[in-house]
Coordinates of C-alpha atoms (C1' of nucleotides) in Angstrom, one line a residue:
Chain A
M10 CA -19.5 -29.8 28.3
S11 CA -18.5 -32.1 31.1
I12 CA -18.4 -29.5 33.9
E13 CA -20.9 -26.7 33.5
N14 CA -19.3 -24.0 35.6
E15 CA -21.4 -21.2 34.3
R16 CA -19.9 -19.0 37.0
P17 CA -16.6 -19.2 39.0
P18 CA -17.0 -21.8 41.8
E19 CA -17.2 -19.2 44.6
S20 CA -19.2 -16.1 44.2
P21 CA -17.1 -13.1 45.3
L22 CA -20.1 -11.7 47.2
T23 CA -21.4 -13.5 50.2
L24 CA -24.0 -11.8 52.4
A25 CA -22.6 -13.4 55.5
T26 CA -19.3 -11.5 55.1
F27 CA -20.6 -8.3 53.6
L28 CA -19.9 -5.6 56.0
P29 CA -23.0 -3.4 55.6
Y30 CA -25.2 -6.5 56.0
R31 CA -23.2 -7.5 59.1
L32 CA -23.5 -4.0 60.6
S33 CA -27.2 -4.0 60.0
V34 CA -27.8 -7.4 61.6
M35 CA -25.6 -6.6 64.6
S36 CA -27.4 -3.3 65.1
A37 CA -30.8 -5.0 64.7
V38 CA -30.0 -7.8 67.2
V39 CA -28.7 -5.3 69.8
S40 CA -31.5 -2.9 69.4
E41 CA -34.0 -5.8 69.6
G42 CA -32.9 -6.8 73.0
L43 CA -32.8 -3.2 74.3
A44 CA -36.2 -2.4 72.8
R45 CA -37.7 -5.4 74.6
L46 CA -36.1 -4.2 77.9
Y47 CA -37.7 -0.8 77.5
N48 CA -40.9 -2.0 76.2
E49 CA -41.7 -4.8 78.6
R50 CA -40.8 -2.8 81.7
F51 CA -41.8 0.7 80.8
G52 CA -44.1 0.6 77.7
I53 CA -41.7 2.8 75.8
A54 CA -40.4 2.4 72.2
I55 CA -37.0 3.3 70.8
P56 CA -37.9 6.8 69.4
E57 CA -39.4 7.8 72.8
W58 CA -36.5 6.4 74.6
R59 CA -34.0 8.5 72.5
V60 CA -36.0 11.6 73.2
L61 CA -36.3 10.9 76.9
A62 CA -32.5 10.0 77.0
T63 CA -31.6 13.3 75.2
V64 CA -33.9 15.4 77.4
G65 CA -32.5 13.6 80.5
E66 CA -29.0 14.3 79.3
F67 CA -29.5 18.0 78.6
R68 CA -32.3 18.9 81.0
S69 CA -33.8 21.4 78.5
V70 CA -33.6 21.2 74.7
T71 CA -35.6 22.1 71.7
A72 CA -37.1 19.4 69.6
K73 CA -34.7 20.4 66.8
A74 CA -31.7 19.9 69.0
V75 CA -33.1 16.5 70.1
G76 CA -33.3 15.5 66.5
L77 CA -29.8 16.5 65.7
H78 CA -28.4 14.8 68.8
A79 CA -30.4 11.6 68.6
H80 CA -30.2 11.3 64.8
M81 CA -34.0 11.5 64.3
G82 CA -36.1 13.4 61.7
K83 CA -38.2 16.2 63.1
V84 CA -41.4 14.2 62.5
K85 CA -40.3 11.3 64.6
V86 CA -39.2 13.7 67.4
S87 CA -42.5 15.5 67.2
R88 CA -44.5 12.3 67.5
A89 CA -42.3 10.8 70.3
A90 CA -42.4 14.1 72.2
A91 CA -46.2 14.3 71.9
S92 CA -46.4 10.7 73.2
L93 CA -44.1 11.4 76.1
E94 CA -46.0 14.7 76.9
T95 CA -49.3 12.8 76.9
R96 CA -47.9 10.3 79.4
G97 CA -46.8 13.2 81.6
L98 CA -43.1 12.3 81.2
I99 CA -42.0 15.6 79.6
R100 CA -43.3 19.1 79.5
R101 CA -42.9 21.9 77.0
V102 CA -41.6 25.3 78.0
P103 CA -42.4 27.8 75.3
N104 CA -39.3 29.9 74.4
A105 CA -40.4 33.5 75.1
A106 CA -37.6 34.8 72.8
D107 CA -38.7 32.6 69.8
G108 CA -42.4 31.6 69.5
R109 CA -41.6 28.9 67.0
E110 CA -39.7 26.7 69.4
A111 CA -40.2 25.2 72.9
F112 CA -37.9 23.6 75.3
L113 CA -38.5 20.1 76.4
A114 CA -37.8 19.1 80.0
L115 CA -38.5 16.1 82.1
T116 CA -41.4 16.2 84.6
P117 CA -40.9 14.6 88.0
D118 CA -42.4 11.4 86.6
G119 CA -40.1 11.7 83.6
E120 CA -37.1 12.1 85.9
A121 CA -38.2 9.0 87.9
M122 CA -38.5 6.9 84.8
Y123 CA -35.3 8.2 83.4
G124 CA -33.6 7.4 86.7
E125 CA -34.8 3.8 86.3
I126 CA -34.2 3.3 82.6
A127 CA -30.8 4.9 82.3
P128 CA -29.0 2.4 84.7
L129 CA -30.8 -0.5 82.9
A130 CA -29.5 0.7 79.5
L131 CA -26.0 1.2 80.8
S132 CA -26.1 -2.2 82.3
Y133 CA -27.3 -3.7 79.0
A134 CA -24.4 -2.0 77.2
G135 CA -22.0 -3.1 79.9
R136 CA -23.0 -6.7 79.7
L137 CA -22.7 -6.5 75.9
T138 CA -19.0 -5.6 76.1
E139 CA -18.0 -7.3 79.4
T140 CA -16.4 -10.2 77.7
L141 CA -14.2 -7.9 75.7
S142 CA -10.8 -6.8 76.7
A143 CA -10.1 -3.2 77.5
A144 CA -8.0 -3.0 74.2
D145 CA -10.9 -4.5 72.3
R146 CA -13.3 -2.0 73.7
A147 CA -11.1 0.8 72.8
A148 CA -10.6 -0.6 69.3
L149 CA -14.4 -1.0 68.9
D150 CA -15.0 2.7 69.8
R151 CA -12.3 3.8 67.5
L152 CA -13.5 1.6 64.6
I153 CA -17.0 2.8 65.0
D154 CA -15.8 6.4 64.8
L155 CA -13.8 5.7 61.8
L156 CA -16.6 4.0 59.9
L157 CA -19.1 6.6 60.9
R158 CA -16.8 9.3 59.6
R159 CA -16.0 7.4 56.4
A160 CA -19.6 6.5 55.6
G161 CA -20.5 10.1 56.3
E162 CA -18.0 11.3 53.8
M163 CA -19.0 8.8 51.2
N164 CA -22.6 9.8 51.5
A165 CA -21.9 13.5 51.4
P166 CA -22.2 15.1 48.0
G167 CA -18.5 15.4 47.8
P168 CA -16.4 18.4 46.6
P169 CA -18.3 20.3 43.9
G170 CA -17.3 19.3 40.5
E171 CA -17.4 15.5 41.3
A172 CA -19.9 13.0 40.1
S173 CA -22.7 14.3 42.4
P174 CA -25.0 16.1 40.0
A175 CA -28.2 14.4 39.3
G176 CA -27.4 13.0 35.9
A177 CA -24.4 11.1 36.8
Chain B
M22 CA -28.4 21.3 101.6
S23 CA -26.4 24.3 100.4
I24 CA -25.7 22.9 97.0
E25 CA -28.8 21.6 95.4
N26 CA -27.3 19.0 93.1
E27 CA -30.4 17.1 92.2
R28 CA -28.3 14.9 90.1
P29 CA -24.6 14.2 89.8
P30 CA -23.1 17.0 87.6
E31 CA -22.5 14.7 84.6
S32 CA -25.1 12.3 83.6
P33 CA -23.6 8.8 83.4
L34 CA -25.6 8.1 80.3
T35 CA -24.8 10.1 77.1
L36 CA -26.4 8.9 73.9
A37 CA -23.3 9.8 71.9
T38 CA -21.2 7.2 73.7
F39 CA -23.9 4.7 74.2
L40 CA -22.9 1.6 72.2
P41 CA -26.4 0.4 71.0
Y42 CA -27.1 3.9 69.8
R43 CA -23.7 4.1 68.1
L44 CA -24.2 0.8 66.4
S45 CA -27.7 1.9 65.2
V46 CA -26.4 5.2 63.7
M47 CA -23.4 3.5 62.1
S48 CA -25.6 0.9 60.5
A49 CA -28.1 3.5 59.4
V50 CA -25.6 5.7 57.8
V51 CA -23.9 2.8 55.9
S52 CA -27.2 1.3 54.8
E53 CA -28.5 4.7 53.6
G54 CA -25.5 5.2 51.3
L55 CA -25.8 1.7 49.9
A56 CA -29.6 1.9 49.6
R57 CA -29.2 5.1 47.6
L58 CA -26.8 3.3 45.3
Y59 CA -29.2 0.4 44.6
N60 CA -32.2 2.6 44.4
E61 CA -30.9 5.3 42.0
R62 CA -29.2 2.9 39.6
F63 CA -31.5 -0.1 39.8
G64 CA -34.7 0.9 41.4
I65 CA -34.2 -1.8 44.0
A66 CA -34.7 -1.5 47.8
I67 CA -32.8 -3.3 50.5
P68 CA -35.1 -6.2 51.1
E69 CA -35.1 -6.9 47.4
W70 CA -31.4 -6.5 47.3
R71 CA -30.9 -9.1 50.1
V72 CA -33.1 -11.6 48.3
L73 CA -31.3 -11.0 45.0
A74 CA -27.9 -11.4 46.6
T75 CA -28.9 -14.6 48.4
V76 CA -30.4 -16.2 45.3
G77 CA -27.4 -15.0 43.4
E78 CA -25.1 -16.5 46.0
F79 CA -26.9 -20.0 46.1
R80 CA -28.4 -20.2 42.6
S81 CA -31.4 -22.0 43.9
V82 CA -32.9 -21.5 47.4
T83 CA -36.3 -21.7 49.0
A84 CA -37.9 -18.6 50.5
K85 CA -37.4 -19.9 53.9
A86 CA -33.7 -20.5 53.4
V87 CA -33.4 -16.9 52.1
G88 CA -35.0 -15.6 55.2
L89 CA -32.7 -17.6 57.4
H90 CA -29.6 -16.6 55.5
A91 CA -30.5 -12.9 55.0
H92 CA -32.1 -12.4 58.4
M93 CA -35.5 -11.5 57.1
G94 CA -39.0 -12.5 58.2
K95 CA -40.9 -14.7 55.9
V96 CA -43.4 -11.8 55.1
K97 CA -40.6 -9.6 54.0
V98 CA -39.1 -12.3 51.9
S99 CA -42.4 -13.1 50.3
R100 CA -43.0 -9.5 49.3
A101 CA -39.5 -8.9 48.1
A102 CA -39.6 -12.2 46.1
A103 CA -43.0 -11.2 44.6
S104 CA -41.6 -7.9 43.6
L105 CA -38.5 -9.4 42.0
E106 CA -40.6 -11.9 40.2
T107 CA -42.9 -9.3 38.8
R108 CA -39.9 -7.5 37.4
G109 CA -38.7 -10.7 35.8
L110 CA -35.5 -10.9 37.8
I111 CA -36.2 -14.2 39.6
R112 CA -38.4 -17.2 38.8
R113 CA -40.0 -19.8 40.9
V114 CA -39.4 -23.5 40.4
P115 CA -41.9 -25.5 42.3
N116 CA -40.5 -28.4 44.3
A117 CA -42.0 -31.6 43.0
A118 CA -41.1 -33.4 46.1
D119 CA -42.8 -30.8 48.4
G120 CA -45.7 -28.8 47.1
R121 CA -45.5 -26.3 49.8
E122 CA -42.2 -24.8 48.8
A123 CA -40.6 -23.5 45.6
F124 CA -37.0 -22.8 44.7
L125 CA -36.1 -19.3 43.7
A126 CA -33.5 -18.8 40.9
L127 CA -32.3 -15.8 38.9
T128 CA -33.6 -15.3 35.4
P129 CA -31.1 -14.2 32.8
D130 CA -32.2 -10.6 33.5
G131 CA -31.7 -11.2 37.2
E132 CA -28.2 -12.6 36.5
A133 CA -27.4 -9.5 34.6
M134 CA -28.5 -7.2 37.3
Y135 CA -26.8 -9.3 40.0
G136 CA -23.7 -9.2 37.9
E137 CA -23.9 -5.4 37.9
I138 CA -24.9 -4.8 41.5
A139 CA -22.6 -7.2 43.2
P140 CA -19.3 -5.5 42.2
L141 CA -20.9 -2.2 43.0
A142 CA -21.7 -3.4 46.5
L143 CA -18.3 -4.9 47.0
S144 CA -16.7 -1.8 45.9
Y145 CA -18.8 0.2 48.4
A146 CA -17.8 -2.1 51.2
G147 CA -14.2 -1.9 50.1
R148 CA -14.2 1.9 50.0
L149 CA -15.7 1.9 53.5
T150 CA -12.7 0.0 54.9
E151 CA -10.0 1.1 52.6
T152 CA -8.6 3.6 55.2
L153 CA -8.3 0.8 57.8
S154 CA -5.2 -1.1 58.4
A155 CA -5.3 -4.9 57.8
A156 CA -5.2 -5.4 61.5
D157 CA -8.1 -3.0 62.0
R158 CA -10.1 -4.9 59.4
A159 CA -9.5 -8.1 61.2
A160 CA -10.3 -6.6 64.5
L161 CA -13.6 -5.2 63.1
D162 CA -14.6 -8.6 61.8
R163 CA -13.7 -10.3 65.1
L164 CA -15.5 -7.7 67.2
I165 CA -18.6 -7.9 65.1
D166 CA -18.7 -11.7 65.5
L167 CA -18.3 -11.3 69.2
L168 CA -21.0 -8.7 69.7
L169 CA -23.4 -10.7 67.5
R170 CA -22.8 -13.8 69.5
R171 CA -23.1 -11.9 72.8
A172 CA -26.2 -10.0 71.9
G173 CA -27.7 -13.3 70.6
E174 CA -27.0 -15.0 74.0
M175 CA -28.4 -12.0 75.9
N176 CA -31.6 -12.0 73.9
A177 CA -32.1 -15.8 74.1
P178 CA -34.4 -17.0 76.9
G179 CA -31.4 -18.2 78.8
P180 CA -31.1 -21.5 80.7
P181 CA -34.5 -22.7 82.0
G182 CA -34.9 -21.7 85.6
E183 CA -33.6 -18.1 85.1
A184 CA -35.5 -14.9 85.2
S185 CA -37.2 -15.4 81.9
P186 CA -40.7 -16.3 82.9
A187 CA -43.2 -13.6 82.2
G188 CA -43.7 -12.3 85.7
A189 CA -40.1 -11.5 86.6
Chain C
dG6 C1' -42.4 48.8 59.2
dG7 C1' -43.6 45.4 55.9
dG8 C1' -43.0 41.8 52.7
dA9 C1' -39.8 37.7 50.9
dG10 C1' -37.7 34.0 52.4
dA11 C1' -36.0 31.0 56.1
dT12 C1' -37.0 28.0 60.3
dA13 C1' -39.5 25.1 64.3
dG14 C1' -42.8 22.2 64.6
dT15 C1' -47.3 19.7 63.2
dT16 C1' -50.5 17.4 60.2
dA17 C1' -51.9 14.6 56.0
dC18 C1' -51.0 11.1 53.1
dA19 C1' -48.9 7.1 51.4
dA20 C1' -45.4 3.4 51.6
dA21 C1' -43.3 -0.2 54.5
dC22 C1' -43.5 -3.2 58.1
dG23 C1' -44.7 -7.1 61.5
dA24 C1' -48.0 -10.1 64.0
dA25 C1' -51.5 -12.9 63.3
dA26 C1' -54.8 -15.3 60.5
dC27 C1' -55.2 -18.0 56.7
dT28 C1' -54.2 -21.5 52.7
dA29 C1' -52.2 -25.4 51.0
dG30 C1' -49.5 -29.4 51.5
dC31 C1' -46.7 -32.6 54.3
dT32 C1' -45.7 -36.1 58.2
dG33 C1' -46.5 -39.2 61.7
dC34 C1' -49.5 -42.1 64.2
dC35 C1' -53.6 -44.8 65.1
Chain D
dG5 C1' -56.1 -44.5 55.0
dG6 C1' -57.3 -40.7 57.4
dC7 C1' -56.9 -37.3 60.9
dA8 C1' -54.0 -34.2 64.2
dG9 C1' -50.5 -31.4 64.0
dC10 C1' -46.7 -29.1 61.6
dT11 C1' -44.5 -26.4 57.9
dA12 C1' -44.0 -23.0 53.6
dG13 C1' -45.7 -19.2 51.9
dT14 C1' -49.4 -15.5 51.3
dT15 C1' -52.8 -12.2 52.7
dT16 C1' -54.9 -9.1 56.0
dC17 C1' -54.9 -5.6 59.3
dG18 C1' -53.2 -2.2 62.3
dT19 C1' -48.8 0.3 63.4
dT20 C1' -44.8 2.8 62.3
dT21 C1' -42.4 5.5 59.3
dG22 C1' -41.0 9.1 55.9
dT23 C1' -42.1 12.8 52.4
dA24 C1' -44.5 16.6 51.5
dA25 C1' -47.6 20.1 52.6
dC26 C1' -49.0 23.3 56.0
dT27 C1' -49.0 26.8 60.1
dA28 C1' -46.9 30.0 62.8
dT29 C1' -43.1 32.7 63.8
dC30 C1' -38.8 34.9 63.0
dT31 C1' -35.0 37.5 60.2
dC32 C1' -33.3 40.2 56.8
dC33 C1' -33.4 44.0 53.9
dC34 C1' -35.7 47.6 51.4

DNA sequence: GGGAGATAGTTACAAACGAAACTAGCTGCC
DNA sequence: GGCAGCTAGTTTCGTTTGTAACTATCTCCC
C-alpha cells in the first residue's frame, strides 16, 4: 500500500478544458461587459436591449417574431416590451387583421436611443475581435455556426424511433 | 428630399450576426442540452454539477477555491454545496488550521455519481466537436482563449488614468 | 354560423439569482 | 494581549426568470 492511487493520476475531466464550461464563461464575460455598457449609459438590461435591437432592425414586428429572432421566450419578450413601452421607447400598433397580435415599432425616442446604442454595441463587438486576423474572424463565425447547428441537432428529439421517448 | 431614407437601407446592426448575441445563444443551446442530461438522469442542476466536477477534479478544495475555479460567486457555491451535502454527495472537512474554511470532498456516493456523470459529460462534449477537423478543434480552443482574454481586458478597469472614473 | 382546438400575449406563482448584510474566525500592529 | 481590519462562508431580501394557467382572438370544419 505504498502509493495510494485510488484514481488515475490525472482525472480525464477538467472543467478548465471542458468545452460547454468554456463557452459558458466566455459568453458570460462578454455579456457582462456589454450589459454594463447598456446599463450604465442607458439604464437598459439585456432582454430590453434585444427587443430594442430587433425592433430597430425590422422596424415593425410582432412580439412573437421578436422572440423567435432574439431567442427569447414569450414571457421575457412581453415583459421587456412592456418596460420599453412604459419608457416611451416603443409603441404598439394593433394588427387590424388579427386582434391577437400587435406590431412593435420604435418611437422617436426609441429611434434616438437605438441610434446611440447600436454603434456602441458594434464598437464593442469590433474591439472584441480587432486583435484577430481576418482568417480567425472567419473561422470563428464558421465554428459558431457549426456548433450551433450541431448542438441544435443533439438537443432535438432526433428521428422518431430513437432513444427520445420518455422512458429511455 | 425626394427619397425619404430616414435610415440607410440596411441597418448595420443585425442581431443574427452580432458576436455577443451569437456567443450567448451558442452557450445557451449547449448548456441546455447538457443540463437536461444531468437533470433527467441525476436530478442535478448546473451549479451543483460545477461544484461536483471541481471537487471531483481536486479531491479536496475549499468553497472559495471552487468558486474561483468554476467561475461562480460564493453565494452560488454555498447553496450548491449545501444541496450536495444534503444529498450525501459531498462532505465538509473543517480546516483545523483555519476555522473559517472547510474542505469539500466527495463521499463514496459522490464518487459514484461523479464516476457516472463525468464520462457522460465528456461524451457530450466529444459529440459536439466530432464533426470538426482537428485543425478546427485547435482553432476553436485558441479562439476561445483569445476572446476570453480580450473580453477580460476590456471589462477590467484599465490602466489608472483612463476613462474608468464614474463620471466619464 | 357556431363550437373545438390552436395561437398571441399577459398574469400568477414559484424557483433561482445576486448584492449586501451578517457571523465567525484570522492577522497584523500597537 | 487586544483591537482594527480582513477573509470564508451563510443568510436575508429584493429582482429576475421560467412554467403554468389564463384571456382574447382566430381558424377550421361540421
